[in-house]
GROMACS .gro file of C-alpha atoms in nm:
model
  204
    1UNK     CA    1  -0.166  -0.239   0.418
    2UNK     CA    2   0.160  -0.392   0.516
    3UNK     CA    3   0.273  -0.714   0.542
    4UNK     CA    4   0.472  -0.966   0.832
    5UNK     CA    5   0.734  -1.073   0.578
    6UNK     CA    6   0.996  -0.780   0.666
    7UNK     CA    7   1.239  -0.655   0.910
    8UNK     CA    8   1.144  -0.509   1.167
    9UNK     CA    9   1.061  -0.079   1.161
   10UNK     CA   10   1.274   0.146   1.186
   11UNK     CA   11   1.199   0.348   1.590
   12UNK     CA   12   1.440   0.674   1.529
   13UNK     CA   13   1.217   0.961   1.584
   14UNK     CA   14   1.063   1.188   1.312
   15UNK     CA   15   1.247   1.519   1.191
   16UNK     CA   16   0.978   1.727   1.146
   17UNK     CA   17   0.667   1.836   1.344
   18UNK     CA   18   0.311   1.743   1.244
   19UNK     CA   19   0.112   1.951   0.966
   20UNK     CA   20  -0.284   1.943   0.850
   21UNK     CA   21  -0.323   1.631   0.575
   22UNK     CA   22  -0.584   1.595   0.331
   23UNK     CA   23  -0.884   1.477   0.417
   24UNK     CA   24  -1.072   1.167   0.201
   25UNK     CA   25  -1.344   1.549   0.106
   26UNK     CA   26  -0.986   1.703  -0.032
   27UNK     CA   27  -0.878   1.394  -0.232
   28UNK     CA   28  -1.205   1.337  -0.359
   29UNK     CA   29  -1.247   1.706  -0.478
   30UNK     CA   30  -0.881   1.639  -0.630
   31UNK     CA   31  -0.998   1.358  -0.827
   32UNK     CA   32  -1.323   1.544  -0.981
   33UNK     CA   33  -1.055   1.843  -1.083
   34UNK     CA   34  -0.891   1.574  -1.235
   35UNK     CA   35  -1.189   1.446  -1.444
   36UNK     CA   36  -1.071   1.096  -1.278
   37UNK     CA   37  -1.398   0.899  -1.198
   38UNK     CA   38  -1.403   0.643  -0.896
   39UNK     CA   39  -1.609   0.457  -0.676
   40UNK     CA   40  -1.611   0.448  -0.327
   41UNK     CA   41  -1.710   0.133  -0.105
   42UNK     CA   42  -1.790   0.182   0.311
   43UNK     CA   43  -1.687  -0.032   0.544
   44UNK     CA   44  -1.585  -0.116   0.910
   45UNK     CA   45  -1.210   0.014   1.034
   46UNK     CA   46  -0.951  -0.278   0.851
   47UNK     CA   47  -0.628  -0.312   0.950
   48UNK     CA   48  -0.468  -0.625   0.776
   49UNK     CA   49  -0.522  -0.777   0.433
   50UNK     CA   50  -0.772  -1.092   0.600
   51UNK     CA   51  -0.992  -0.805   0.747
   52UNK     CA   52  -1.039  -0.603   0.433
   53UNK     CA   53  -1.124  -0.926   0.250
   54UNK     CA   54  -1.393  -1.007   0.510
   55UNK     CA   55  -1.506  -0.657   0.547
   56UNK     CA   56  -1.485  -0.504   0.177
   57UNK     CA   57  -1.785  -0.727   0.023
   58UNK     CA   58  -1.771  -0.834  -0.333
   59UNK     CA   59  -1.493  -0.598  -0.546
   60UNK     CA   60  -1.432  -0.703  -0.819
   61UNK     CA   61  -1.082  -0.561  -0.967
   62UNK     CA   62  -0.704  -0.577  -0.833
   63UNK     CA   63  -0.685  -0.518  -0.419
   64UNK     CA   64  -0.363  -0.398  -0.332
   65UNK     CA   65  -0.103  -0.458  -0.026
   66UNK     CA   66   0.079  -0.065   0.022
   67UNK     CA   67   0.456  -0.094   0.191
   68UNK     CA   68   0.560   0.219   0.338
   69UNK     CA   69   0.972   0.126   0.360
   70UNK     CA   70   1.267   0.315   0.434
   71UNK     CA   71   1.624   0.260   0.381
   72UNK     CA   72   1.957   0.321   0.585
   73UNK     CA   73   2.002   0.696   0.424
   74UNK     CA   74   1.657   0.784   0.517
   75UNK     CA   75   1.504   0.798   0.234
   76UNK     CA   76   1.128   0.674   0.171
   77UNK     CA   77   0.974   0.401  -0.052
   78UNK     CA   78   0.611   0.332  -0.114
   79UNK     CA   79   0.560   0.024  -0.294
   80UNK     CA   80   0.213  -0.053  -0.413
   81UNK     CA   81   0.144  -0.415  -0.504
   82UNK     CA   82  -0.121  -0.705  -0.539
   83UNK     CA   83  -0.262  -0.784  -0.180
   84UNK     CA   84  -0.106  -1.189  -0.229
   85UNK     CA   85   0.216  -1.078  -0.334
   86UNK     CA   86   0.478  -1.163  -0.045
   87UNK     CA   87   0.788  -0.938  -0.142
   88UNK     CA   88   1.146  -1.014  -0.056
   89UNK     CA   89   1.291  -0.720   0.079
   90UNK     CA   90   1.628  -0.738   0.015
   91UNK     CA   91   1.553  -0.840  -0.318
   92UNK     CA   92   1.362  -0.512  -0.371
   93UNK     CA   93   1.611  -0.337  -0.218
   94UNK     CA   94   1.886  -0.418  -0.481
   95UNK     CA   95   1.569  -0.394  -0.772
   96UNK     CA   96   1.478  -0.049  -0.684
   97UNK     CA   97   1.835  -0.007  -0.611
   98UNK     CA   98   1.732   0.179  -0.285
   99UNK     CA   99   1.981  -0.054  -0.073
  100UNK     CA  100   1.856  -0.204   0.248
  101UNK     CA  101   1.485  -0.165   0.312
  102UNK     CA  102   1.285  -0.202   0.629
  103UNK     CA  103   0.893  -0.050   0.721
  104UNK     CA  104   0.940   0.279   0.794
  105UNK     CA  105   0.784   0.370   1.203
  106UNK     CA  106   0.437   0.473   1.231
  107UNK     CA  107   0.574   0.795   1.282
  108UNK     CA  108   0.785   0.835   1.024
  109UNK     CA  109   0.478   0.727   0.818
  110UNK     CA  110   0.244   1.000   0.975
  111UNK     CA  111   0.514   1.226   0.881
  112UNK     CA  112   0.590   1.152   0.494
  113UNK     CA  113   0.234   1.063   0.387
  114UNK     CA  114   0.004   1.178   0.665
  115UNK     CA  115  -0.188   0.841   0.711
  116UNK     CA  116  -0.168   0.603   1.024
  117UNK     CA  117  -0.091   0.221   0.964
  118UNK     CA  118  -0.385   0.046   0.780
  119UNK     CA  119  -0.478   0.349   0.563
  120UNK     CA  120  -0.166   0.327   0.361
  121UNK     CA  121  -0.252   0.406   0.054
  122UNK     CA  122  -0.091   0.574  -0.304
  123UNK     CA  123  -0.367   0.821  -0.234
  124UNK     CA  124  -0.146   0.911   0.048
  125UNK     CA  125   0.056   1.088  -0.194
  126UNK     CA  126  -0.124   1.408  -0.196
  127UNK     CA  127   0.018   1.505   0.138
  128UNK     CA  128   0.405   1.471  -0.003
  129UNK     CA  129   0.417   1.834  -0.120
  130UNK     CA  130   0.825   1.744  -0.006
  131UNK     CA  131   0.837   1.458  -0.229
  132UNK     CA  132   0.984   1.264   0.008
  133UNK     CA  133   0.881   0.945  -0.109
  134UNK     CA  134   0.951   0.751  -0.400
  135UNK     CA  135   0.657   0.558  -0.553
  136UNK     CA  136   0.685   0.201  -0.700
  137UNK     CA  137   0.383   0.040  -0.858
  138UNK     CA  138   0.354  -0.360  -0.949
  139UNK     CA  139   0.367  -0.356  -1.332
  140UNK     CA  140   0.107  -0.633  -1.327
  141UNK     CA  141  -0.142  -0.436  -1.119
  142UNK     CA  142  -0.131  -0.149  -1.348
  143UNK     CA  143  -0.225  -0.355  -1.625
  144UNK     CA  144  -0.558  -0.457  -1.477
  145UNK     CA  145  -0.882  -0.231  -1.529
  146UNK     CA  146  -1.035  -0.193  -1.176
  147UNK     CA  147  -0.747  -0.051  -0.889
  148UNK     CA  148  -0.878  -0.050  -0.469
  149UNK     CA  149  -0.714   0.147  -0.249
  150UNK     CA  150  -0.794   0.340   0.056
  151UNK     CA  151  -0.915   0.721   0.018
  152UNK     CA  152  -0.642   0.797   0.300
  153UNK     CA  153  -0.863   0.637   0.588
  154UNK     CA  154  -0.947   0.213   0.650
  155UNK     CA  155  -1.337   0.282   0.671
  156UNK     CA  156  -1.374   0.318   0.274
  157UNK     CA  157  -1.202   0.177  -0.039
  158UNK     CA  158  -1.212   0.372  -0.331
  159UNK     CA  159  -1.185   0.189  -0.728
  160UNK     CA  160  -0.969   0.355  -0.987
  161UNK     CA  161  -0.826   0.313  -1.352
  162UNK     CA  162  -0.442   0.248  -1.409
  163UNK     CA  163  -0.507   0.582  -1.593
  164UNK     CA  164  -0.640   0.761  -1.318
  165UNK     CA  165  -0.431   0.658  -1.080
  166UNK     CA  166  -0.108   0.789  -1.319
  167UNK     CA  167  -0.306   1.078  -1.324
  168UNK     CA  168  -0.335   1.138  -0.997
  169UNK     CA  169   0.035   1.043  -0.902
  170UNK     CA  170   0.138   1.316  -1.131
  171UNK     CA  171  -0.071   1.551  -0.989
  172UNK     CA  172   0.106   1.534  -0.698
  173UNK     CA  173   0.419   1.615  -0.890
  174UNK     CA  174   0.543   1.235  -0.843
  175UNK     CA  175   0.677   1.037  -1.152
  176UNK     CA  176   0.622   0.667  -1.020
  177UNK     CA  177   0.854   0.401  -1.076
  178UNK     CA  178   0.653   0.079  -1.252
  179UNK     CA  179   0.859  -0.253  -1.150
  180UNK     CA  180   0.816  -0.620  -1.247
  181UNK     CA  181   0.793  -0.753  -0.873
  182UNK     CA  182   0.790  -1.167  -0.985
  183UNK     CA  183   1.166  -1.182  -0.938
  184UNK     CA  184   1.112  -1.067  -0.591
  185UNK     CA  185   0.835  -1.244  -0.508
  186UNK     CA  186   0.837  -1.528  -0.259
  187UNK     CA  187   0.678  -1.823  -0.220
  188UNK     CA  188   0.292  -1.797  -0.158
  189UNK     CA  189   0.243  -1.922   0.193
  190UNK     CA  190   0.107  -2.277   0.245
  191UNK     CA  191  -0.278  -2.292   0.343
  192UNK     CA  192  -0.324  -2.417   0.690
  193UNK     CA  193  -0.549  -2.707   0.709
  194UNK     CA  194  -0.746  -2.846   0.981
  195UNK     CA  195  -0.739  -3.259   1.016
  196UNK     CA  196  -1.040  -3.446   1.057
  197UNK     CA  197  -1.152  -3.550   1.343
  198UNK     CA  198  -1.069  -3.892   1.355
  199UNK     CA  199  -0.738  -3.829   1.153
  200UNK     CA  200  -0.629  -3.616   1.439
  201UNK     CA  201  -0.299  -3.698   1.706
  202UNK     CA  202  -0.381  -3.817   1.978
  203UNK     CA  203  -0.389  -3.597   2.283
  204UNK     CA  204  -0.231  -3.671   2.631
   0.00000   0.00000   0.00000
């Protein structure tokens, strides 16, 4: 899922026609060749972080935020990090030392990974077979035991090992990179809070 605190997408059109994507059957049948074991939780469409809390139930484990960026040569980041985390992009930029990043367009993203916005996902990775994308995982999320992600659509989120997920990646033929995010983390946003009644302006 991606996040407000960016610049804005990138609208130049894609360079290559649409082709058949995996379905969540094909991943799934990936996974069991694999021997990697998940879980798989349904749900109602989500779209933003505050919907798949609401929506998801109880999960225990590490939920994840999924950034499909691009910079100013074209070339395509997914970055893979803890739902709360609220990423400085320029900061990134110069850490992955990818240079300027921005969200890449919706089409852009159909294109590279085969998923619409709200299913972004490291699962998306199956459909790469150009490796045009460059994976980045939070170092602290891959050090938890319990991973959620989508299975390349918003109606289900599937649980995974760090393990299996390396697995997985590999699979795919992609080495990830695994970054410390803190020093490009920002601020967590300040709760909004509702006065009381009587502590409340007055209104004209």
């Amino acid at each position: 899922m991606t996040a407000p605190d960016s610049t804005a997408p990138d609208s130049s059109p894609p360079a290559a026609a649409a082709r058949p994507c995996a379905t969540p059957a094909d991943l799934f049948a990936r996974l069991r060749a694999l021997g990697v074991e998940v879980s798989t939780h349904e749900h109602e469409a989500v779209f933003t972080v505050e919907e798949s809390r609401h929506l998801r139930g109880l999960l225990p484990g590490w939920h994840s935020k999924n950034l499909f960026l691009r910079n100013k040569k074209g070339q395509a980041w997914l970055v893979v990090c803890e739902e709360e985390r609220r990423v400085d992009l320029k900061a990134l930029g110069e850490l992955l030392g990818a240079g300027r990043l921005s969200f890449g367009s919706p089409d852009r993203l159909m294109e590279a990974l085969g998923v619409t916005p709200g299913s972004v996902t490291p699962f998306a990775i199956i459909n790469d077979d150009a490796r045009q994308v460059t994976i980045a995982l939070d170092a602290d999320m891959m050090r938890h035991g319990t991973l959620h992600f989508h299975p390349l659509v918003n109606t289900m989120t599937t649980a995974i090992a760090p393990a299996g997920l390396l697995s997985f990646i590999a699979s795919c033929g992609h080495e990830p990179h695994i970054v410390d995010l803190d020093s490009v983390t920002l601020p967590a946003e300040p709760a909004t809070v509702t006065p009381p009644a009587e502590d409340a302006p007055a209104g004209g």
